[in-house]
Short mmCIF file of C-alpha atoms and ligand atoms in Angstrom, two decimals:
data_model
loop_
_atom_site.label_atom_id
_atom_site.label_comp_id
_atom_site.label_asym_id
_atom_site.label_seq_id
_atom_site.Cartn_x
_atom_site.Cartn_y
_atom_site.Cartn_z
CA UNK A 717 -35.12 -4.15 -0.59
CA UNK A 718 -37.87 -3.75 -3.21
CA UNK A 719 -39.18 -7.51 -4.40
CA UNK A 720 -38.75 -7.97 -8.23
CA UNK A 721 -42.01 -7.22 -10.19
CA UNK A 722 -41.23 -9.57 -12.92
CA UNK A 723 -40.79 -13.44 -12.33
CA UNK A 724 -39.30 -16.17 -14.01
CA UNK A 725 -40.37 -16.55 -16.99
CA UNK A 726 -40.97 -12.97 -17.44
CA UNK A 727 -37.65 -12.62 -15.49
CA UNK A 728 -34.40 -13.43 -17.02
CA UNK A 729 -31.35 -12.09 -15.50
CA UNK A 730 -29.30 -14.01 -18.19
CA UNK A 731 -30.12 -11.81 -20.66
CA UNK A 732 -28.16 -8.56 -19.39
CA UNK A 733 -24.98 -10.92 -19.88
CA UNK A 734 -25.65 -12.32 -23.46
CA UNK A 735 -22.90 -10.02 -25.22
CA UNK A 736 -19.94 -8.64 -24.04
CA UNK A 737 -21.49 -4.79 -25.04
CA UNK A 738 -24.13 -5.79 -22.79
CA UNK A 739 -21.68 -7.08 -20.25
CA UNK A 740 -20.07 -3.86 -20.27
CA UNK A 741 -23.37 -1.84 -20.25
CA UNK A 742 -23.94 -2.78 -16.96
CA UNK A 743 -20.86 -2.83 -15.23
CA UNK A 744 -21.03 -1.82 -11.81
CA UNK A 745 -17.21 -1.73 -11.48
CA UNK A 746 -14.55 -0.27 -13.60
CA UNK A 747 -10.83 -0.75 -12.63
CA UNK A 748 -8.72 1.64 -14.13
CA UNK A 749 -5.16 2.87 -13.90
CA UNK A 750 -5.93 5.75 -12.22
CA UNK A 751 -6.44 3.75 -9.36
CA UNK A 752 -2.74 2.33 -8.78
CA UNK A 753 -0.47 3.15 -6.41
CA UNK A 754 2.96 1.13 -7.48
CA UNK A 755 5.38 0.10 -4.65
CA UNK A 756 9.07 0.39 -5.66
CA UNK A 757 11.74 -0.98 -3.25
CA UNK A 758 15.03 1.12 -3.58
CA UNK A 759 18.64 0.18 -2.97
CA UNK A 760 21.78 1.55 -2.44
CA UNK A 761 24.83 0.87 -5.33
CA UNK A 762 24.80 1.65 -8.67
CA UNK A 763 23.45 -0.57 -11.70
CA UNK A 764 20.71 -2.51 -9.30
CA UNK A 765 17.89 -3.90 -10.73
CA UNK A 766 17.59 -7.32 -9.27
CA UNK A 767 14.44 -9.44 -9.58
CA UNK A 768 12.85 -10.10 -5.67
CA UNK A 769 12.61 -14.41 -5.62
CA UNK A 770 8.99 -14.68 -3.88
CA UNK A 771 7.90 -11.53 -6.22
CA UNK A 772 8.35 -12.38 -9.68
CA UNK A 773 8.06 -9.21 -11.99
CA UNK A 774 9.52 -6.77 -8.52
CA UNK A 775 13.02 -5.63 -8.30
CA UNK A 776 15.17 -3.89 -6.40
CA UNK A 777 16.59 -0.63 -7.57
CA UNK A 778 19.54 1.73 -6.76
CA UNK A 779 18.64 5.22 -7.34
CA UNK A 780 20.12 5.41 -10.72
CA UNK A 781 18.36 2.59 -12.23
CA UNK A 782 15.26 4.56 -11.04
CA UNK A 783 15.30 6.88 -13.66
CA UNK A 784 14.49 4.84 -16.61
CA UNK A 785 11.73 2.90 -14.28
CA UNK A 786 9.86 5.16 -13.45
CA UNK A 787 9.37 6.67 -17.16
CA UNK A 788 8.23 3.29 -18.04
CA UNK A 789 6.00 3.46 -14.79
CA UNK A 790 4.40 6.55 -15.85
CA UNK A 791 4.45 6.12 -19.59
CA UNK A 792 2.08 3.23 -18.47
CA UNK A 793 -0.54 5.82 -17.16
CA UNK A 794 0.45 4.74 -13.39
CA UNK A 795 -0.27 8.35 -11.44
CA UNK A 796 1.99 7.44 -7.96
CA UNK A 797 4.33 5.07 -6.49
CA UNK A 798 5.32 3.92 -3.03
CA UNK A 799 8.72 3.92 -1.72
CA UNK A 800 10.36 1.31 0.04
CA UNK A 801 14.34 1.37 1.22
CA UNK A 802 16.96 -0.95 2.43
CA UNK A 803 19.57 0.96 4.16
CA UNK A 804 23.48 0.50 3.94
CA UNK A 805 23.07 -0.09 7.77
CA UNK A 806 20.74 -0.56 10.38
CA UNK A 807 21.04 0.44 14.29
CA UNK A 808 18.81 0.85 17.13
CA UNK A 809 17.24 4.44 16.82
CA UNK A 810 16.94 3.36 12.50
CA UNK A 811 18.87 6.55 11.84
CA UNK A 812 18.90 5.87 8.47
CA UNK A 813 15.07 6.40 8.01
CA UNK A 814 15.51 10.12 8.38
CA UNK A 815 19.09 10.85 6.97
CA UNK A 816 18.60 13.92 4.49
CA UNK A 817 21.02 11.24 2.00
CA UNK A 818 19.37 8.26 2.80
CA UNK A 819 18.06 5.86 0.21
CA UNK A 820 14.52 6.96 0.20
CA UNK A 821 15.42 10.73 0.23
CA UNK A 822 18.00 9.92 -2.39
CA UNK A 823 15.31 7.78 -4.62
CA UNK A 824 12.79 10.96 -4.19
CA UNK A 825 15.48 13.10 -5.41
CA UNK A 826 15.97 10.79 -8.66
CA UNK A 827 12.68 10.51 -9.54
CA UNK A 828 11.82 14.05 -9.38
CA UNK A 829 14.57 14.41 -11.52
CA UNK A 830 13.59 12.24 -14.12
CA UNK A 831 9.49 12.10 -14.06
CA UNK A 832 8.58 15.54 -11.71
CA UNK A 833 4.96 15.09 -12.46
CA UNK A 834 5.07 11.37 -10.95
CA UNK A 835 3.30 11.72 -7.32
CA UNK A 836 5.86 10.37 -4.96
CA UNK A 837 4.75 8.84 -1.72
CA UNK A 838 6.92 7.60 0.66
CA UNK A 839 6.06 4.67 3.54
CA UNK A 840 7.05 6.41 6.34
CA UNK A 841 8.32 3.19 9.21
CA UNK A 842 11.35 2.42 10.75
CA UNK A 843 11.32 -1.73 10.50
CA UNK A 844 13.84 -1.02 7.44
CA UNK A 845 15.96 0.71 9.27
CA UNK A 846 16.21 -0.88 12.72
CA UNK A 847 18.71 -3.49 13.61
CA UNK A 848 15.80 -5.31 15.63
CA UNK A 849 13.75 -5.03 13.09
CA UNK A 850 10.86 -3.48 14.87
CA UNK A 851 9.20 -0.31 13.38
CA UNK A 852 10.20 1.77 16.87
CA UNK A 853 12.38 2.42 19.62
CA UNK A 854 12.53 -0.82 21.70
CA UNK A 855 12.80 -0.23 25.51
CA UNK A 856 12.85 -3.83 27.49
CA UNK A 857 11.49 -5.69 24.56
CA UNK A 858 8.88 -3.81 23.26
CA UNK A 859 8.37 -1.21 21.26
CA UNK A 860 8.02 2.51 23.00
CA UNK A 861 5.17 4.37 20.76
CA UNK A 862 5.59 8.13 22.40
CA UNK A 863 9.68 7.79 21.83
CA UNK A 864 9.21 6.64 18.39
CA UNK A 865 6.62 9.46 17.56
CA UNK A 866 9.75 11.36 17.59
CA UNK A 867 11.66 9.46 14.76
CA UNK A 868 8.50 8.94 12.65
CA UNK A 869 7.98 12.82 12.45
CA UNK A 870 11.53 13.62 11.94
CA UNK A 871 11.86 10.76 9.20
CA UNK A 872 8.65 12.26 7.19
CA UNK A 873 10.15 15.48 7.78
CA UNK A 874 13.43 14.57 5.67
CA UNK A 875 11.13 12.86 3.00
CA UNK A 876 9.10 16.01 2.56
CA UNK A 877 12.32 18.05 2.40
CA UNK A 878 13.80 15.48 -0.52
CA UNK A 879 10.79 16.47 -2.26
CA UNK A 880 8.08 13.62 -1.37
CA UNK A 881 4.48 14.61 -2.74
CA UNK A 882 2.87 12.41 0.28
CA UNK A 883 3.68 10.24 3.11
CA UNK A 884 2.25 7.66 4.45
CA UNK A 885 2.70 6.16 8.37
CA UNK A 886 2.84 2.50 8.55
CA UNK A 887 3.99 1.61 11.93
CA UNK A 888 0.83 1.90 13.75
CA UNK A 889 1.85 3.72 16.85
CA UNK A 890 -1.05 5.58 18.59
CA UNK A 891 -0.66 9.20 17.67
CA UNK A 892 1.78 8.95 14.50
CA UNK A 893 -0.51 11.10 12.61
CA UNK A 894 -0.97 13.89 14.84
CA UNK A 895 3.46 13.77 15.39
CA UNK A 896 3.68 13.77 11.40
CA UNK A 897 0.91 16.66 10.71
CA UNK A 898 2.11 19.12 12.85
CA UNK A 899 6.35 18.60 12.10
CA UNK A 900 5.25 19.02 8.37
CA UNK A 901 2.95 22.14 9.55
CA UNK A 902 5.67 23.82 11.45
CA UNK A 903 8.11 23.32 8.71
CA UNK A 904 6.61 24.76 5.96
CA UNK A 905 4.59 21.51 4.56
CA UNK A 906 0.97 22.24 5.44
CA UNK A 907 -0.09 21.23 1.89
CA UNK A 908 1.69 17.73 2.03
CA UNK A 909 -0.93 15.25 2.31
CA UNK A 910 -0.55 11.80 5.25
CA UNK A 911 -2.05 8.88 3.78
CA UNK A 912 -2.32 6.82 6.71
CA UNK A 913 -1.85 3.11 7.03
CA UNK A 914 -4.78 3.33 9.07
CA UNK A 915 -6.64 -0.08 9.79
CA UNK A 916 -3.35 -2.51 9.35
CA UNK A 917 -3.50 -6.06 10.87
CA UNK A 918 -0.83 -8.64 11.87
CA UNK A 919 -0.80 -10.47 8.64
CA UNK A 920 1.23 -13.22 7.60
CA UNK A 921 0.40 -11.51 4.12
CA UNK A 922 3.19 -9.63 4.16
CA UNK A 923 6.00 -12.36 4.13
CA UNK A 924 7.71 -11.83 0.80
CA UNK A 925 7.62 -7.96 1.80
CA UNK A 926 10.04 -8.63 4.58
CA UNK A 927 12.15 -10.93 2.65
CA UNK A 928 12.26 -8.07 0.30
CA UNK A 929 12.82 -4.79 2.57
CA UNK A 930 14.83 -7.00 4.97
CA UNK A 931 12.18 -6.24 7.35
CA UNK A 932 11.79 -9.31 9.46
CA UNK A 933 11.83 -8.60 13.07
CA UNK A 934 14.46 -10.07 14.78
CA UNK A 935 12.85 -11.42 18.35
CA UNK A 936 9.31 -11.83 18.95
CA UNK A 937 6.42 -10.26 16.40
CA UNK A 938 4.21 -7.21 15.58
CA UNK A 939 1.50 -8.02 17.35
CA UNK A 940 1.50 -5.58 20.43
CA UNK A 941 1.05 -2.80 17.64
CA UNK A 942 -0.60 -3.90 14.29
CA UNK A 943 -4.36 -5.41 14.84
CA UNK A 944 -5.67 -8.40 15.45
CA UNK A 945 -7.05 -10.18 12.38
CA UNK A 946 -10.35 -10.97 13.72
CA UNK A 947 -11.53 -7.27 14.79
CA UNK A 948 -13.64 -4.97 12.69
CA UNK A 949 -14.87 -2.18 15.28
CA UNK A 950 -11.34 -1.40 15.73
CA UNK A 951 -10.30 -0.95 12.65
CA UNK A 952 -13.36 1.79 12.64
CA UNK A 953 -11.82 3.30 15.38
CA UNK A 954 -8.68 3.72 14.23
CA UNK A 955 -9.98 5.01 10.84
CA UNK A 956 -11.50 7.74 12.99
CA UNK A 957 -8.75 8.47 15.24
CA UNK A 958 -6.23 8.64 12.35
CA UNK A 959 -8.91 11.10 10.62
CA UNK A 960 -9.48 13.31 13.64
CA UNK A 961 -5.47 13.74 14.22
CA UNK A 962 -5.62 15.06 10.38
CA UNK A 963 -5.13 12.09 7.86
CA UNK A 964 -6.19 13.07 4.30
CA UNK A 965 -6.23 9.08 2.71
CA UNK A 966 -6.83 6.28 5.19
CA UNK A 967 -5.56 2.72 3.92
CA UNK A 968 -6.96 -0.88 4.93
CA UNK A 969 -4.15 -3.21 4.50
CA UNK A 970 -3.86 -6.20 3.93
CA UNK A 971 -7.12 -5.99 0.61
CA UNK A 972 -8.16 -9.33 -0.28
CA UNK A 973 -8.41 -11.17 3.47
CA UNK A 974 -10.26 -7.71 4.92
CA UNK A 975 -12.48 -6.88 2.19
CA UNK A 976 -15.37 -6.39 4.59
CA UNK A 977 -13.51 -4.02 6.66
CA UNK A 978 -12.66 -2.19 3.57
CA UNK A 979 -16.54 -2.04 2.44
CA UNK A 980 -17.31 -0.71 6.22
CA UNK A 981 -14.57 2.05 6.35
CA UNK A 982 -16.21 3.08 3.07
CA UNK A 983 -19.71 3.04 4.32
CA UNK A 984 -18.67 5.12 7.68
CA UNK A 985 -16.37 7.81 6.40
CA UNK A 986 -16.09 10.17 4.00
CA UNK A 987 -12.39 10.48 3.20
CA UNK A 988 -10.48 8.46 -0.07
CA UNK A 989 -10.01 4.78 1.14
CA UNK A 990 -6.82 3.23 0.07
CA UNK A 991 -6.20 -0.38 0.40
CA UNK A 992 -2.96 -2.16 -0.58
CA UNK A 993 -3.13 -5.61 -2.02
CA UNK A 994 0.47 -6.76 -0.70
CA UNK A 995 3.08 -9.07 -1.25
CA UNK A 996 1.58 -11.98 -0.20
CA UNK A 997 -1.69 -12.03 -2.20
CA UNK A 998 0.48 -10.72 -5.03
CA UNK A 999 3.31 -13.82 -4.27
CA UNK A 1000 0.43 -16.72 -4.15
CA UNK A 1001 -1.29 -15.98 -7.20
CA UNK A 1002 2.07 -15.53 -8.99
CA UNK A 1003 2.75 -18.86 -7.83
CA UNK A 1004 -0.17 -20.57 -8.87
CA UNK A 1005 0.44 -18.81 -12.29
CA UNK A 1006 3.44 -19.87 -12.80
CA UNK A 1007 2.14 -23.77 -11.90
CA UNK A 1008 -0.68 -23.31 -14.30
CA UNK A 1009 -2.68 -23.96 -11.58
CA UNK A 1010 -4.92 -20.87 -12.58
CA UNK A 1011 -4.84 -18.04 -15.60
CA UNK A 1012 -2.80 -15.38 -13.76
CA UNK A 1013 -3.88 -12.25 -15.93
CA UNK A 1014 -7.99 -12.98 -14.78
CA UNK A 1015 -7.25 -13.93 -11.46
CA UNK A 1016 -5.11 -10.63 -11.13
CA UNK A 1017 -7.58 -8.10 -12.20
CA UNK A 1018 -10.54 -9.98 -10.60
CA UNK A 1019 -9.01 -9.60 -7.32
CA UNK A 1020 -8.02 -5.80 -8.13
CA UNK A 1021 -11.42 -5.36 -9.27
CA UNK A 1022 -13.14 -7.03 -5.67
CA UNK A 1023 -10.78 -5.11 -4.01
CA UNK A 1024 -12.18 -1.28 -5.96
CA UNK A 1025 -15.87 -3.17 -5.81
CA UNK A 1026 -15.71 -3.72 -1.79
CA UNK A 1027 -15.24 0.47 -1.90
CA UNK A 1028 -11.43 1.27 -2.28
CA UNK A 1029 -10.46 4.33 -4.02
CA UNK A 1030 -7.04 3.71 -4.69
CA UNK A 1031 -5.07 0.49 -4.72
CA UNK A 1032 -1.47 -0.31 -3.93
CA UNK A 1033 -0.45 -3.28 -5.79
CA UNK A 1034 2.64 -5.12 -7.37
CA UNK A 1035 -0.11 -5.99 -10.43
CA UNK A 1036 -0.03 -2.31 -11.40
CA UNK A 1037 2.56 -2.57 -14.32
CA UNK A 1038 0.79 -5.57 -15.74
CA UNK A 1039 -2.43 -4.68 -14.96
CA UNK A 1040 -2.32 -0.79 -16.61
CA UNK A 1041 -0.90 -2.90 -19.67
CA UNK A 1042 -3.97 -5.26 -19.70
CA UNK A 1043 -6.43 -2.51 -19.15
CA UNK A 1044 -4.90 -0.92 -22.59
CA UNK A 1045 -5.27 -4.05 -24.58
C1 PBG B 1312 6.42 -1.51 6.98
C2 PBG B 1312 5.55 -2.12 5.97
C3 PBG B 1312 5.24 -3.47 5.74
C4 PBG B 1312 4.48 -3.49 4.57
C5 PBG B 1312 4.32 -2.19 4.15
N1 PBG B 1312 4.96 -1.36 5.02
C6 PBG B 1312 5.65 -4.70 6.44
C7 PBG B 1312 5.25 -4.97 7.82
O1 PBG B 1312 4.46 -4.28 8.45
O2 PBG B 1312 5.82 -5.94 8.34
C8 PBG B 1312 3.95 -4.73 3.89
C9 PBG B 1312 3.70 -4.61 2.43
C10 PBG B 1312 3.52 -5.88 1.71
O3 PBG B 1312 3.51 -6.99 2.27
O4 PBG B 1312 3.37 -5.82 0.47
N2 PBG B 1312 5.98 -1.54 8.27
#
């Protein structure tokens, strides 16, 4: 790095941040709403729109009360949403993840309906739809990854079919990509992107998510297929891997514990980076918010902000509503 010329007193790197025209001058980072991806978990029944307790502001919805949500969503500026079901039931195989009338597939179908230009991606796992609770075929306690490649394809299939603009593979199996890319090629979906949940770690981040998408697993954890918190190298290596079996968006998840990986997938590849700030990190500063224990609206879009300055592209977050309303004001 070059040495400043100047020293103090000639130096003064106060004065850059006198004003806030200055301020904004030299802003290195701008969030905008163009960045937001906004998760939506979908229900079945009719007239649902129930508020999720460790996720103040989220709410379930059945695909009817979609409709008028995702207007709202998009009359905000908010370019895409995630899609998240809970089944009417749950078995073994999660059958219900690739039903061609299953809640997602009948949440794609009334959103297209009501907002077509609204980019729908879908999360494409099978923890919502298991009765174990795992995201794949268990076979003696653990979770098979070339039986479930199977179910993963066939359930992005029937999303792509109900008229999903994306999906995007969150179960971390070796090879989900590859499955995914060529079902959708053989079927007539070459031009569907895979935004793949690409570097995504064991976190106890995602807590309130679970509680939410009834997600939980039922014996034992995740860890013999999402990564180990401490590891960086791998997460490059599964970047790569999920890039070389064709993945068009690859996401770092959890955001604000793993900004460093995001800010070294950024440096070593070329391809969008996506990074989702999840329930967790959205439940704990909600929390504190609500205790007074910290100004909720700052803390928000300084941690949205860290998370586009550390090199993501695009950001899935529960904040999005709020935050495209902030950005306008
Ligand atoms: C499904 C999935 C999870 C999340 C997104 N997709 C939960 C998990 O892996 O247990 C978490 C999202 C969040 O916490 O906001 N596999």
């Amino acid at each position: 790095m070059k040495l400043n010329e100047a020293l103090f007193p000639k130096l003064r790197l106060r004065r850059l941040r006198r004003t806030p025209a200055l301020r904004r001058m030299v802003r290195e980072t701008t969030l905008s709403v163009e960045d937001f991806i906004y998760p939506l978990f979908v229900a079945p029944g009719h007239g649902l729109r129930s508020e999720i307790g460790s996720m103040p502001g989220c709410y379930h919805f059945s695909p009817d009360t979609l409709p008028d949500e995702v207007e709202e969503i998009s009359g905000l500026g908010i370019p895409a949403v995630i899609l998240f079901g809970l089944p009417e039931t749950k078995d073994e195989a999660g059958s219900e993840a690739y039903h061609p009338r299953g809640i997602v597939q009948e949440a794609i179908r009334a959103i297209k309906g009501a907002v077509p230009e609204l980019l729908v991606i879908t999360d494409v796992c099978l923890c919502e739809y298991t009765s174990h609770g795992h995201c794949g075929v268990v076979v003696d306690r653990e979770v098979d990854n070339d039986q479930t490649l199977e179910l993963l394809a066939r359930t992005a299939l029937s999303h792509a079919e109900a008229g999903a603009d994306m999906v995007a593979p969150s179960d971390m199996m070796d090879g989900r990509v590859a499955a995914i890319r060529a079902r959708l090629d053989e079927s007539g979906f070459s031009h569907l992107p895979i935004m793949a949940y690409a570097a995504k770690y064991a976190s106890a981040f995602y807590g309130p998510f679970r509680e939410a998408a009834e997600s939980a697993p039922q014996f034992g954890d995740r860890r013999g297929y999402q990564m180990d918190p401490p590891n960086v190298r791998e997460a490059l290596r599964e970047v790569e891997q999920d890039i070389l079996e064709g993945a068009d968006i690859v996401m770092v998840k959890p955001a604000l514990a793993y900004l460093d990986v995001i800010a070294r997938v950024r440096q070593d590849f070329h391809h969008p980076v996506a990074a989702y700030n999840v329930s967790g990190e959205y439940a704990m500063l909600k929390a504190a918010a609500r205790n007074g224990w910290l100004d909720g609206q700052q803390a928000a879009l300084e941690v949205l902000t860290a998370i586009k300055r550390a090199g993501a592209d695009l950001i899935l977050t529960y904040h999005a509503k709020e935050a495209a309303r902030w950005l306008k004001s």
